[in-house]
Amino acid sequence: MFAPFVQLVLGSHLLIAAANGLPAIAIQKTCRTSEHELSAMFADGTTDYFESCMNTETAAREKLIEGWATFPTADRTGCVQPTVYMPSYVEWLTCLEIARDARSMRKAPPASAPKTRFGKPSA
């Protein structure tokens, strides 16, 4: 009985953050860390990565702000995790879009089975 209460209290900040608005991320830190890790992995002098990362994260943030109210609270709570290692607007946006698209696909009527050259449905 005590464990569910502890989980609720510890996880409540995620619900509040996702319900109230888009949490802020220090994207400079995320992009610098990513750039450092990529350089260490590939040692190819990837210097353009930071700017590319910043541009991508900024664009994703703007898209999230524009569409924030259109995403269901449950999806925002599940996808937007500001306390995880290296949170990312791109990751959050991707998660929210996948959840939206999966919901749309479930609501769509099933596609008919493709026909074979003999006119019968394929297995």
PDB file of C-alpha atoms in Angstrom:
ATOM      1  CA  MET A   1       0.000   0.000   0.000  1.00  0.00           C
ATOM      2  CA  PHE A   2       2.898   2.349   0.719  1.00  0.00           C
ATOM      3  CA  ALA A   3       4.758   1.630  -2.552  1.00  0.00           C
ATOM      4  CA  PRO A   4       2.048   2.970  -4.927  1.00  0.00           C
ATOM      5  CA  PHE A   5       1.876   6.197  -2.916  1.00  0.00           C
ATOM      6  CA  VAL A   6       5.647   6.649  -3.133  1.00  0.00           C
ATOM      7  CA  GLN A   7       5.555   6.049  -6.893  1.00  0.00           C
ATOM      8  CA  LEU A   8       2.752   8.580  -7.268  1.00  0.00           C
ATOM      9  CA  VAL A   9       4.641  11.222  -5.313  1.00  0.00           C
ATOM     10  CA  LEU A  10       7.930  10.576  -7.102  1.00  0.00           C
ATOM     11  CA  GLY A  11       6.310  10.543 -10.544  1.00  0.00           C
ATOM     12  CA  SER A  12       3.955  13.475 -10.017  1.00  0.00           C
ATOM     13  CA  HIS A  13       6.486  16.020 -11.288  1.00  0.00           C
ATOM     14  CA  LEU A  14       6.348  14.323 -14.699  1.00  0.00           C
ATOM     15  CA  LEU A  15       2.581  14.622 -14.807  1.00  0.00           C
ATOM     16  CA  ILE A  16       2.713  18.275 -13.807  1.00  0.00           C
ATOM     17  CA  ALA A  17       5.461  19.113 -16.300  1.00  0.00           C
ATOM     18  CA  ALA A  18       3.736  17.379 -19.178  1.00  0.00           C
ATOM     19  CA  ALA A  19       0.300  18.798 -18.363  1.00  0.00           C
ATOM     20  CA  ASN A  20       1.339  22.418 -17.752  1.00  0.00           C
ATOM     21  CA  GLY A  21       3.508  22.980 -20.772  1.00  0.00           C
ATOM     22  CA  LEU A  22       6.612  21.949 -22.573  1.00  0.00           C
ATOM     23  CA  PRO A  23       9.502  21.558 -20.118  1.00  0.00           C
ATOM     24  CA  ALA A  24      12.689  23.416 -20.969  1.00  0.00           C
ATOM     25  CA  ILE A  25      15.798  21.499 -21.958  1.00  0.00           C
ATOM     26  CA  ALA A  26      19.348  22.820 -21.933  1.00  0.00           C
ATOM     27  CA  ILE A  27      19.838  21.870 -25.572  1.00  0.00           C
ATOM     28  CA  GLN A  28      23.326  23.352 -25.653  1.00  0.00           C
ATOM     29  CA  LYS A  29      24.367  20.827 -22.997  1.00  0.00           C
ATOM     30  CA  THR A  30      22.641  17.973 -24.819  1.00  0.00           C
ATOM     31  CA  CYS A  31      24.219  18.909 -28.142  1.00  0.00           C
ATOM     32  CA  ARG A  32      27.709  19.403 -26.654  1.00  0.00           C
ATOM     33  CA  THR A  33      27.497  16.047 -24.879  1.00  0.00           C
ATOM     34  CA  SER A  34      26.301  14.355 -28.068  1.00  0.00           C
ATOM     35  CA  GLU A  35      29.073  15.994 -30.078  1.00  0.00           C
ATOM     36  CA  HIS A  36      31.674  14.879 -27.531  1.00  0.00           C
ATOM     37  CA  GLU A  37      30.390  11.295 -27.537  1.00  0.00           C
ATOM     38  CA  LEU A  38      30.272  11.121 -31.340  1.00  0.00           C
ATOM     39  CA  SER A  39      33.800  12.496 -31.604  1.00  0.00           C
ATOM     40  CA  ALA A  40      35.012   9.924 -29.105  1.00  0.00           C
ATOM     41  CA  MET A  41      33.270   7.109 -30.962  1.00  0.00           C
ATOM     42  CA  PHE A  42      34.208   8.002 -34.504  1.00  0.00           C
ATOM     43  CA  ALA A  43      37.243  10.264 -34.061  1.00  0.00           C
ATOM     44  CA  ASP A  44      36.503  11.902 -37.385  1.00  0.00           C
ATOM     45  CA  GLY A  45      36.479  15.507 -36.176  1.00  0.00           C
ATOM     46  CA  THR A  46      32.719  15.951 -36.471  1.00  0.00           C
ATOM     47  CA  THR A  47      32.671  19.687 -35.832  1.00  0.00           C
ATOM     48  CA  ASP A  48      29.422  20.488 -37.622  1.00  0.00           C
ATOM     49  CA  TYR A  49      27.407  18.250 -35.350  1.00  0.00           C
ATOM     50  CA  PHE A  50      26.802  20.862 -32.634  1.00  0.00           C
ATOM     51  CA  GLU A  51      25.199  23.375 -34.995  1.00  0.00           C
ATOM     52  CA  SER A  52      23.176  20.679 -36.720  1.00  0.00           C
ATOM     53  CA  CYS A  53      21.995  19.367 -33.355  1.00  0.00           C
ATOM     54  CA  MET A  54      21.053  22.875 -32.180  1.00  0.00           C
ATOM     55  CA  ASN A  55      19.102  23.564 -35.372  1.00  0.00           C
ATOM     56  CA  THR A  56      17.267  20.247 -35.194  1.00  0.00           C
ATOM     57  CA  GLU A  57      16.439  20.599 -31.494  1.00  0.00           C
ATOM     58  CA  THR A  58      15.261  24.195 -31.963  1.00  0.00           C
ATOM     59  CA  ALA A  59      13.009  23.220 -34.880  1.00  0.00           C
ATOM     60  CA  ALA A  60      11.562  20.306 -32.883  1.00  0.00           C
ATOM     61  CA  ARG A  61      10.948  22.597 -29.886  1.00  0.00           C
ATOM     62  CA  GLU A  62       9.081  25.095 -32.072  1.00  0.00           C
ATOM     63  CA  LYS A  63       6.958  22.313 -33.543  1.00  0.00           C
ATOM     64  CA  LEU A  64       6.193  20.976 -30.062  1.00  0.00           C
ATOM     65  CA  ILE A  65       5.162  24.427 -28.832  1.00  0.00           C
ATOM     66  CA  GLU A  66       2.865  24.900 -31.840  1.00  0.00           C
ATOM     67  CA  GLY A  67       1.148  21.538 -31.413  1.00  0.00           C
ATOM     68  CA  TRP A  68       1.406  21.051 -27.642  1.00  0.00           C
ATOM     69  CA  ALA A  69      -2.335  21.403 -27.009  1.00  0.00           C
ATOM     70  CA  THR A  70      -3.173  18.886 -29.750  1.00  0.00           C
ATOM     71  CA  PHE A  71      -1.330  16.017 -28.081  1.00  0.00           C
ATOM     72  CA  PRO A  72      -3.345  14.084 -25.475  1.00  0.00           C
ATOM     73  CA  THR A  73      -2.161  14.445 -21.884  1.00  0.00           C
ATOM     74  CA  ALA A  74      -1.483  10.706 -21.649  1.00  0.00           C
ATOM     75  CA  ASP A  75       0.867  10.909 -24.651  1.00  0.00           C
ATOM     76  CA  ARG A  76       2.614  14.002 -23.273  1.00  0.00           C
ATOM     77  CA  THR A  77       3.081  12.278 -19.931  1.00  0.00           C
ATOM     78  CA  GLY A  78       4.422   9.109 -21.554  1.00  0.00           C
ATOM     79  CA  CYS A  79       6.700  10.787 -24.077  1.00  0.00           C
ATOM     80  CA  VAL A  80       7.984  13.897 -22.339  1.00  0.00           C
ATOM     81  CA  GLN A  81      10.518  12.759 -19.770  1.00  0.00           C
ATOM     82  CA  PRO A  82      12.582  15.782 -18.686  1.00  0.00           C
ATOM     83  CA  THR A  83      14.514  13.933 -15.995  1.00  0.00           C
ATOM     84  CA  VAL A  84      16.005  11.198 -18.165  1.00  0.00           C
ATOM     85  CA  TYR A  85      19.586  11.235 -19.365  1.00  0.00           C
ATOM     86  CA  MET A  86      19.962  13.793 -22.160  1.00  0.00           C
ATOM     87  CA  PRO A  87      16.329  14.698 -22.828  1.00  0.00           C
ATOM     88  CA  SER A  88      15.651  15.745 -26.402  1.00  0.00           C
ATOM     89  CA  TYR A  89      12.896  17.733 -28.110  1.00  0.00           C
ATOM     90  CA  VAL A  90      13.440  15.618 -31.217  1.00  0.00           C
ATOM     91  CA  GLU A  91      12.909  12.430 -29.215  1.00  0.00           C
ATOM     92  CA  TRP A  92       9.788  13.823 -27.542  1.00  0.00           C
ATOM     93  CA  LEU A  93       8.319  15.034 -30.830  1.00  0.00           C
ATOM     94  CA  THR A  94       9.001  11.680 -32.484  1.00  0.00           C
ATOM     95  CA  CYS A  95       7.352   9.811 -29.610  1.00  0.00           C
ATOM     96  CA  LEU A  96       4.273  12.065 -29.698  1.00  0.00           C
ATOM     97  CA  GLU A  97       3.946  11.763 -33.477  1.00  0.00           C
ATOM     98  CA  ILE A  98       4.259   7.971 -33.351  1.00  0.00           C
ATOM     99  CA  ALA A  99       1.591   7.781 -30.635  1.00  0.00           C
ATOM    100  CA  ARG A 100      -0.711  10.026 -32.707  1.00  0.00           C
ATOM    101  CA  ASP A 101      -0.119   8.062 -35.909  1.00  0.00           C
ATOM    102  CA  ALA A 102      -0.603   4.694 -34.200  1.00  0.00           C
ATOM    103  CA  ARG A 103      -3.921   5.909 -32.790  1.00  0.00           C
ATOM    104  CA  SER A 104      -5.014   7.040 -36.278  1.00  0.00           C
ATOM    105  CA  MET A 105      -4.026   3.695 -37.784  1.00  0.00           C
ATOM    106  CA  ARG A 106      -6.036   1.801 -35.173  1.00  0.00           C
ATOM    107  CA  LYS A 107      -9.112   3.911 -36.013  1.00  0.00           C
ATOM    108  CA  ALA A 108      -8.758   3.469 -39.796  1.00  0.00           C
ATOM    109  CA  PRO A 109     -10.658   0.652 -41.482  1.00  0.00           C
ATOM    110  CA  PRO A 110      -8.481  -2.366 -42.262  1.00  0.00           C
ATOM    111  CA  ALA A 111      -6.998  -2.448 -45.723  1.00  0.00           C
ATOM    112  CA  SER A 112      -8.206  -5.176 -48.008  1.00  0.00           C
ATOM    113  CA  ALA A 113      -5.873  -8.067 -48.646  1.00  0.00           C
ATOM    114  CA  PRO A 114      -3.699  -7.639 -51.733  1.00  0.00           C
ATOM    115  CA  LYS A 115      -4.707  -9.732 -54.722  1.00  0.00           C
ATOM    116  CA  THR A 116      -2.404 -12.235 -56.342  1.00  0.00           C
ATOM    117  CA  ARG A 117      -2.140 -12.569 -60.063  1.00  0.00           C
ATOM    118  CA  PHE A 118      -4.837 -15.275 -59.882  1.00  0.00           C
ATOM    119  CA  GLY A 119      -7.327 -12.908 -58.256  1.00  0.00           C
ATOM    120  CA  LYS A 120      -7.299 -14.554 -54.854  1.00  0.00           C
ATOM    121  CA  PRO A 121      -6.126 -12.840 -51.665  1.00  0.00           C
ATOM    122  CA  SER A 122      -2.556 -13.654 -50.735  1.00  0.00           C
ATOM    123  CA  ALA A 123      -1.905 -15.477 -47.495  1.00  0.00           C
TER     124      ALA A 123
END
